[in-house]
GROMACS .gro file of C-alpha atoms in nm:
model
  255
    1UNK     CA    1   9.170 -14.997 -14.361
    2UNK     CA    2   9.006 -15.049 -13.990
    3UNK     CA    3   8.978 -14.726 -13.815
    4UNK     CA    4   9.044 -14.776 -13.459
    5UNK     CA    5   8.973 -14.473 -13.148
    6UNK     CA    6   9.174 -14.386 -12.871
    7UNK     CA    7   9.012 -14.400 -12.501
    8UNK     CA    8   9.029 -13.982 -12.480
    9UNK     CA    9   8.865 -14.005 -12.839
   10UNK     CA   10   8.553 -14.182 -12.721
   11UNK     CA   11   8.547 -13.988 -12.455
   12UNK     CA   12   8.573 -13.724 -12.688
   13UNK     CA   13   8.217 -13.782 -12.823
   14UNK     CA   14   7.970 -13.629 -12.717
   15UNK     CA   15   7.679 -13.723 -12.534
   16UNK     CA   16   7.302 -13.623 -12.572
   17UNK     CA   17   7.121 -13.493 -12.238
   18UNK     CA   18   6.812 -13.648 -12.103
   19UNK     CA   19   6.503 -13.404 -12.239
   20UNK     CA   20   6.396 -13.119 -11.952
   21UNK     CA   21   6.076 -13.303 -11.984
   22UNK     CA   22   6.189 -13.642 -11.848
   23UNK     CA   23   6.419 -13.436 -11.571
   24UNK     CA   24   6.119 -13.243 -11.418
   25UNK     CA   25   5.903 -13.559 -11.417
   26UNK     CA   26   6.143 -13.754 -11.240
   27UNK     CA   27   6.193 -13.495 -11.021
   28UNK     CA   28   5.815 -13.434 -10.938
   29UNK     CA   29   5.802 -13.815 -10.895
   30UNK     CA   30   6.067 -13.782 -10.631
   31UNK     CA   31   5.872 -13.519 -10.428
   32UNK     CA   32   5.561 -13.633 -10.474
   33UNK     CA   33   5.585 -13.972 -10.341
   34UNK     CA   34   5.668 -13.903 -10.013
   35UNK     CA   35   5.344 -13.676 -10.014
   36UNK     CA   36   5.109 -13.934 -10.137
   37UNK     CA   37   5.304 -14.195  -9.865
   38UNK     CA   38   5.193 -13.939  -9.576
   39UNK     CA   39   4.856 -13.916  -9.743
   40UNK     CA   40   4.803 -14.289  -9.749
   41UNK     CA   41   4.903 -14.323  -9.344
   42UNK     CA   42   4.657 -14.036  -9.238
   43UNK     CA   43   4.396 -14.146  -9.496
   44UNK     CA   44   4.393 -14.522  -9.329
   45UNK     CA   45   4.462 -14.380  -8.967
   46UNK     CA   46   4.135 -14.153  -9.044
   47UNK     CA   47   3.938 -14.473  -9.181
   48UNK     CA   48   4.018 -14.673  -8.875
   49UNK     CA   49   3.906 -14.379  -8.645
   50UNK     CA   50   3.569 -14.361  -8.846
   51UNK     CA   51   3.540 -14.710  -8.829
   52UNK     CA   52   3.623 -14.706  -8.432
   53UNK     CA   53   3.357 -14.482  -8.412
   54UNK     CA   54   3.073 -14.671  -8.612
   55UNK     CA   55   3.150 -14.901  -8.413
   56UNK     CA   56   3.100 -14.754  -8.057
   57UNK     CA   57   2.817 -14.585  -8.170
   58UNK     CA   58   2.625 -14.924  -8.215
   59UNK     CA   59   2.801 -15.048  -7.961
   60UNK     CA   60   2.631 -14.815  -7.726
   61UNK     CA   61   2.266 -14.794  -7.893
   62UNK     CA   62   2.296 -15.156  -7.850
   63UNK     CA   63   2.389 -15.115  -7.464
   64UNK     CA   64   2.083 -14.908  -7.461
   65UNK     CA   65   1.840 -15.085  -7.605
   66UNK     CA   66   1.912 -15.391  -7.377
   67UNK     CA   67   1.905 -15.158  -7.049
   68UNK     CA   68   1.537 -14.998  -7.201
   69UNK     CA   69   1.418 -15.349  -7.263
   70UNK     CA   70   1.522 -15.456  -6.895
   71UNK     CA   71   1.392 -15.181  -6.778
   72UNK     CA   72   1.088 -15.241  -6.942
   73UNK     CA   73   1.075 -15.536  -6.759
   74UNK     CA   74   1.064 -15.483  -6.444
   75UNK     CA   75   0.725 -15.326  -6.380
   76UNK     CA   76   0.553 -15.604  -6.632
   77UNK     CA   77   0.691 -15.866  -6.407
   78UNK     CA   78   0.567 -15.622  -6.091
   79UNK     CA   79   0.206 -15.582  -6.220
   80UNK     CA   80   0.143 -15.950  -6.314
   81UNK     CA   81   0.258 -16.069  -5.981
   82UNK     CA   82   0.028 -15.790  -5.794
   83UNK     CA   83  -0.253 -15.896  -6.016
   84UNK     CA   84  -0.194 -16.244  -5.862
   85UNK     CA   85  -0.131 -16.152  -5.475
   86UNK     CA   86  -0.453 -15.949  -5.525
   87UNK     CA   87  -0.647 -16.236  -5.604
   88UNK     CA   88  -0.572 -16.360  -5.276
   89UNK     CA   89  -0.634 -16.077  -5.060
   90UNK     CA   90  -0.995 -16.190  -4.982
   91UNK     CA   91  -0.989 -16.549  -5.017
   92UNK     CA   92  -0.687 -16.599  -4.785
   93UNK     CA   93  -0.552 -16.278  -4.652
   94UNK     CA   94  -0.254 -16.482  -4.506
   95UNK     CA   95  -0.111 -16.586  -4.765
   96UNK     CA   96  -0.151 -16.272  -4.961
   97UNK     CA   97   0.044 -16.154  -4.693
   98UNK     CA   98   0.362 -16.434  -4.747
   99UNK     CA   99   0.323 -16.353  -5.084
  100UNK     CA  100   0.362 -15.986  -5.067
  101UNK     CA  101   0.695 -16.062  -4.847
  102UNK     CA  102   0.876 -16.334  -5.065
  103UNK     CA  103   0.757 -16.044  -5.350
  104UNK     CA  104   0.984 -15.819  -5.218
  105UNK     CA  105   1.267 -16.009  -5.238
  106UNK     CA  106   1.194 -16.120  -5.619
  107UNK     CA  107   1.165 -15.743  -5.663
  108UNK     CA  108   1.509 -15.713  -5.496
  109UNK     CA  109   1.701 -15.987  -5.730
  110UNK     CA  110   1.521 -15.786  -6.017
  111UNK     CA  111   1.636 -15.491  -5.910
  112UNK     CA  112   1.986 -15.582  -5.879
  113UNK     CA  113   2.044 -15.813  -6.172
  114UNK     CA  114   1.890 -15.539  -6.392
  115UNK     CA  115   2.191 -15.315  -6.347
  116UNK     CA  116   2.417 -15.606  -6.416
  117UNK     CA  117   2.525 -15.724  -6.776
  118UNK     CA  118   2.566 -16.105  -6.637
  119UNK     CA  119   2.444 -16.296  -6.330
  120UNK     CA  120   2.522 -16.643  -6.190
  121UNK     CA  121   2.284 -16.906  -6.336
  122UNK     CA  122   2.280 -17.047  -5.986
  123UNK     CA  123   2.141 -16.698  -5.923
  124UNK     CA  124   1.865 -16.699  -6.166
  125UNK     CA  125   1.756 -17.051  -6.098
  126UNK     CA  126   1.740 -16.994  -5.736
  127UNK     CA  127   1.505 -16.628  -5.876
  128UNK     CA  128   1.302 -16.884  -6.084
  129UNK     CA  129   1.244 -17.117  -5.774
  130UNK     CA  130   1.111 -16.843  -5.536
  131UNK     CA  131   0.893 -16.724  -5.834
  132UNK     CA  132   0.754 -17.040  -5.886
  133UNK     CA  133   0.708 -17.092  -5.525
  134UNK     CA  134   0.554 -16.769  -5.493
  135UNK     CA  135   0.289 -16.879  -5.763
  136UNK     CA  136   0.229 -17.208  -5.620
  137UNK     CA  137   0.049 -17.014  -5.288
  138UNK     CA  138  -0.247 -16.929  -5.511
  139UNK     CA  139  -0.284 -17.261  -5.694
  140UNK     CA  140  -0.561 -17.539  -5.629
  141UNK     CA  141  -0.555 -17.890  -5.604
  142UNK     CA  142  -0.641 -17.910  -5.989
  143UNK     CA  143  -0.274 -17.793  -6.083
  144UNK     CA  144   0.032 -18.018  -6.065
  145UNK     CA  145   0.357 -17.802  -6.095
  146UNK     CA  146   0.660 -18.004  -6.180
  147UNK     CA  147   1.000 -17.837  -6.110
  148UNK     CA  148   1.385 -18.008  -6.270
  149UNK     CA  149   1.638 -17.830  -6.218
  150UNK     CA  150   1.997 -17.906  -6.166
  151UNK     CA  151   2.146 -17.991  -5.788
  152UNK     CA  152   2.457 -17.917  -5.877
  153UNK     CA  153   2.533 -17.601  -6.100
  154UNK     CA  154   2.825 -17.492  -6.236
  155UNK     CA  155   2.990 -17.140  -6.224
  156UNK     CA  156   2.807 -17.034  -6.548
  157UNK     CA  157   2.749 -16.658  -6.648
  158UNK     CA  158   2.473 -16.549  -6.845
  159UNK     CA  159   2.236 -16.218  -6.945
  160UNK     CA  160   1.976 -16.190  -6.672
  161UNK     CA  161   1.616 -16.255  -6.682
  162UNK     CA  162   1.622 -16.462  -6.975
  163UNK     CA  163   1.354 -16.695  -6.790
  164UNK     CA  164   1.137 -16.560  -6.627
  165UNK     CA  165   0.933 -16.474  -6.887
  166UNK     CA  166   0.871 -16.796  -7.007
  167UNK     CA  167   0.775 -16.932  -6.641
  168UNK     CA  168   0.512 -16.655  -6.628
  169UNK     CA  169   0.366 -16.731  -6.958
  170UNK     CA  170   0.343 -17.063  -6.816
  171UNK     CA  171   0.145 -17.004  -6.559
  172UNK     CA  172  -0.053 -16.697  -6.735
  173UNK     CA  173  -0.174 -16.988  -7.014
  174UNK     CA  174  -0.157 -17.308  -6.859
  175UNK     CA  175  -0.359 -17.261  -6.511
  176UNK     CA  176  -0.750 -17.355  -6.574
  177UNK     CA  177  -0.980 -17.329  -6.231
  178UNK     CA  178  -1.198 -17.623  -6.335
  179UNK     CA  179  -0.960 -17.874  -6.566
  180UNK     CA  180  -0.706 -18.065  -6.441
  181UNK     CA  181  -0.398 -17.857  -6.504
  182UNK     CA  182  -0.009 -17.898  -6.584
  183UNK     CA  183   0.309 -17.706  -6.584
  184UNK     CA  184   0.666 -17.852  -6.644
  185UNK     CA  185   0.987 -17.652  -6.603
  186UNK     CA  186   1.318 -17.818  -6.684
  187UNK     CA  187   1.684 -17.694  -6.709
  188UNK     CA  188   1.974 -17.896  -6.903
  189UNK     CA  189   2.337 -17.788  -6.958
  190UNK     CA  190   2.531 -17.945  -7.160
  191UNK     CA  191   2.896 -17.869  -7.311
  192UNK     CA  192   2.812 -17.594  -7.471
  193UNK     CA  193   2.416 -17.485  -7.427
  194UNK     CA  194   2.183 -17.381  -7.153
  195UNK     CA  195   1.884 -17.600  -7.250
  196UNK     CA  196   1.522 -17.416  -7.098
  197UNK     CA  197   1.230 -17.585  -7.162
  198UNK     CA  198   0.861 -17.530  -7.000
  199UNK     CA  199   0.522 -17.707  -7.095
  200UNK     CA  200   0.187 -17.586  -6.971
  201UNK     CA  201  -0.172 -17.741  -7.025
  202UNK     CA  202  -0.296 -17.546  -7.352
  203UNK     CA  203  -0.583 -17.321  -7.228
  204UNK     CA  204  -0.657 -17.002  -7.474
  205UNK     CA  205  -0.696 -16.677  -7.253
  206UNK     CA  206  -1.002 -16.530  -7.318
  207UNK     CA  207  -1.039 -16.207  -7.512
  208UNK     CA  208  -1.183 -16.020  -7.143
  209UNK     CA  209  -0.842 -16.185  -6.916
  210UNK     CA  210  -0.679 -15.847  -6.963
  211UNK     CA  211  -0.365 -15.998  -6.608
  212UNK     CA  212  -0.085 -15.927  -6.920
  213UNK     CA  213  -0.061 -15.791  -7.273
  214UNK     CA  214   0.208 -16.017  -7.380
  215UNK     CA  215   0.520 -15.795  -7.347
  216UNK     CA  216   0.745 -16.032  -7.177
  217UNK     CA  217   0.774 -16.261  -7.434
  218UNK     CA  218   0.810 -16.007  -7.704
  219UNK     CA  219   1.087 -15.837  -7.471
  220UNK     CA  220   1.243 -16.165  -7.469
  221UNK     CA  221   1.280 -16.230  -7.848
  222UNK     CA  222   1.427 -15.863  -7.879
  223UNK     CA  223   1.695 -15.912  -7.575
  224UNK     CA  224   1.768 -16.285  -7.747
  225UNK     CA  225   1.811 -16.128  -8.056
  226UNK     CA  226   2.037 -15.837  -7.974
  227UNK     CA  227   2.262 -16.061  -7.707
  228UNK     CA  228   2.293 -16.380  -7.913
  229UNK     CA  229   2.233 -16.277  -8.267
  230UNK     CA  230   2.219 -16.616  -8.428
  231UNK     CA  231   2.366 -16.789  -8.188
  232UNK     CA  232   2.011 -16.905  -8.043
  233UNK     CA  233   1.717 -17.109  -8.094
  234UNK     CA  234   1.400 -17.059  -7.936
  235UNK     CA  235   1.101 -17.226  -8.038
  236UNK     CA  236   0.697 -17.260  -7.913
  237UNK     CA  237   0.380 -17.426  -7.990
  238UNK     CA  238   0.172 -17.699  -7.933
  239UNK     CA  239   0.317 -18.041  -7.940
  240UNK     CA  240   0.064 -18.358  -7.714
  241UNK     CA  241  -0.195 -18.096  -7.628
  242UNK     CA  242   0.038 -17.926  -7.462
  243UNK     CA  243   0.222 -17.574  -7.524
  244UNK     CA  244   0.561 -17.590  -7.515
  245UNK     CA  245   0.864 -17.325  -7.524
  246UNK     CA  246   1.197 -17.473  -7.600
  247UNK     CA  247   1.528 -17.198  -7.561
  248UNK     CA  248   1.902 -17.269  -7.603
  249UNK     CA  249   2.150 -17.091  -7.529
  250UNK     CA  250   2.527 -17.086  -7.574
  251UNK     CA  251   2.646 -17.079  -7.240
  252UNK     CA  252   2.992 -16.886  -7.315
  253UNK     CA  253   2.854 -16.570  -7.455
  254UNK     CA  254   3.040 -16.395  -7.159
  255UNK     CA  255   3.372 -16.519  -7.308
   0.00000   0.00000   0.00000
């Protein structure tokens, strides 16, 4: 015989509870998310502000080392050029004289472009001229100095004194009083490098020439390295007999 149950009997049956177990963990679950949510957002916000903080800390001993190294600079370029006006001083007081002047105002581009994280390259090429010009005044007949540099320069911005190093290397290595002598200086830019190149007859300095200890180009390679990173090549040696330097450059780093 089938049995068959009212609604109110079913009803009628009774139901086992949940265990307190399961009730307490669902109800620590429910509080403790919201804990461990708030956790996670100051956890991350505190990450970011470490991370904000690495990175203005290297940010600003990076700032520092490229103000020490141009700095540094400054009275290495200063000495080598007085050790070159005072070469003159008895041959041809005159022109130690000019020298001294258009000195001063090489000193004053320095001076300013130091304090400045980019410069015009119109700027530094017209810095690079003067210099050269300025070294040309002690020269002889022997040495032929060769000069190409754009006429028409566009509105580039770049680190300062990345250059000038070079040129006086140039003239440190490659100026012999009895050979016939050399130095080359060209400037390219193309879409997206600053092309510097300079060749020099190859004469080894003597072990008693004490006019530099070799700290500009060594400045150089750190400034290239902590301004460009990778994003550089720079290359010298001897190639024909002759020494030559070869840098690139992008010529957006400002952007």
């Amino acid at each position: 015989m089938p049995l068959f149950f009212s609604e109110r009997a079913v009803d009628s049956i009774p139901k086992e509870a949940p265990p307190m177990e399961f009730v307490k963990l669902i109800d620590f679950l429910i509080n403790i998310v919201p804990v461990v949510f708030a956790i996670g957002i100051l956890s991350s916000r505190e990450v970011a502000r470490v991370r904000l903080l690495e990175k203005e800390t290297v940010n600003t001993k990076l700032q520092s080392d490229l103000n020490y190294l141009k700095y540094q600079l400054q009275p290495h370029f200063f000495f080598n050029s007085l050790n070159n006006i005072y070469s003159l001083v008895d041959l041809d007081p005159d022109k130690a004289k000019e020298s001294l002047h258009s000195l001063s105002k090489l000193m004053r581009y320095l001076l300013r472009s130091s304090e400045k994280e980019f410069v015009s390259l119109k700027g530094e090429i017209d810095f690079l001229e003067k210099y050269i010009e300025l070294m040309e005044i002690r020269l002889q007949d022997n040495v032929k100095v060769q000069v190409k540099f754009p006429s028409n320069i566009p509105d580039i911005k770049l680190p300062p004194l990345l250059f000038i190093s070079i040129v006086e290397n140039a003239f440190k290595h490659g100026v012999s009083a009895k050979a016939e002598s050399n130095i080359f200086f060209d400037l390219k830019i193309d879409y997206g490098h600053i092309l510097f190149e300079a060749k020099n007859s190859n004469f080894a300095k003597n072990q008693q020439d004490l006019s530099g200890s070799g700290i500009g180009i060594e400045n150089l390679r750190k400034r290239l390295f902590l301004l460009y990173g990778n994003h550089f090549t720079y290359f010298s040696g001897v190639e024909n007999d002759q020494f030559v330097v070869r840098l690139m450059l992008r010529r957006d780093l400002e952007q």
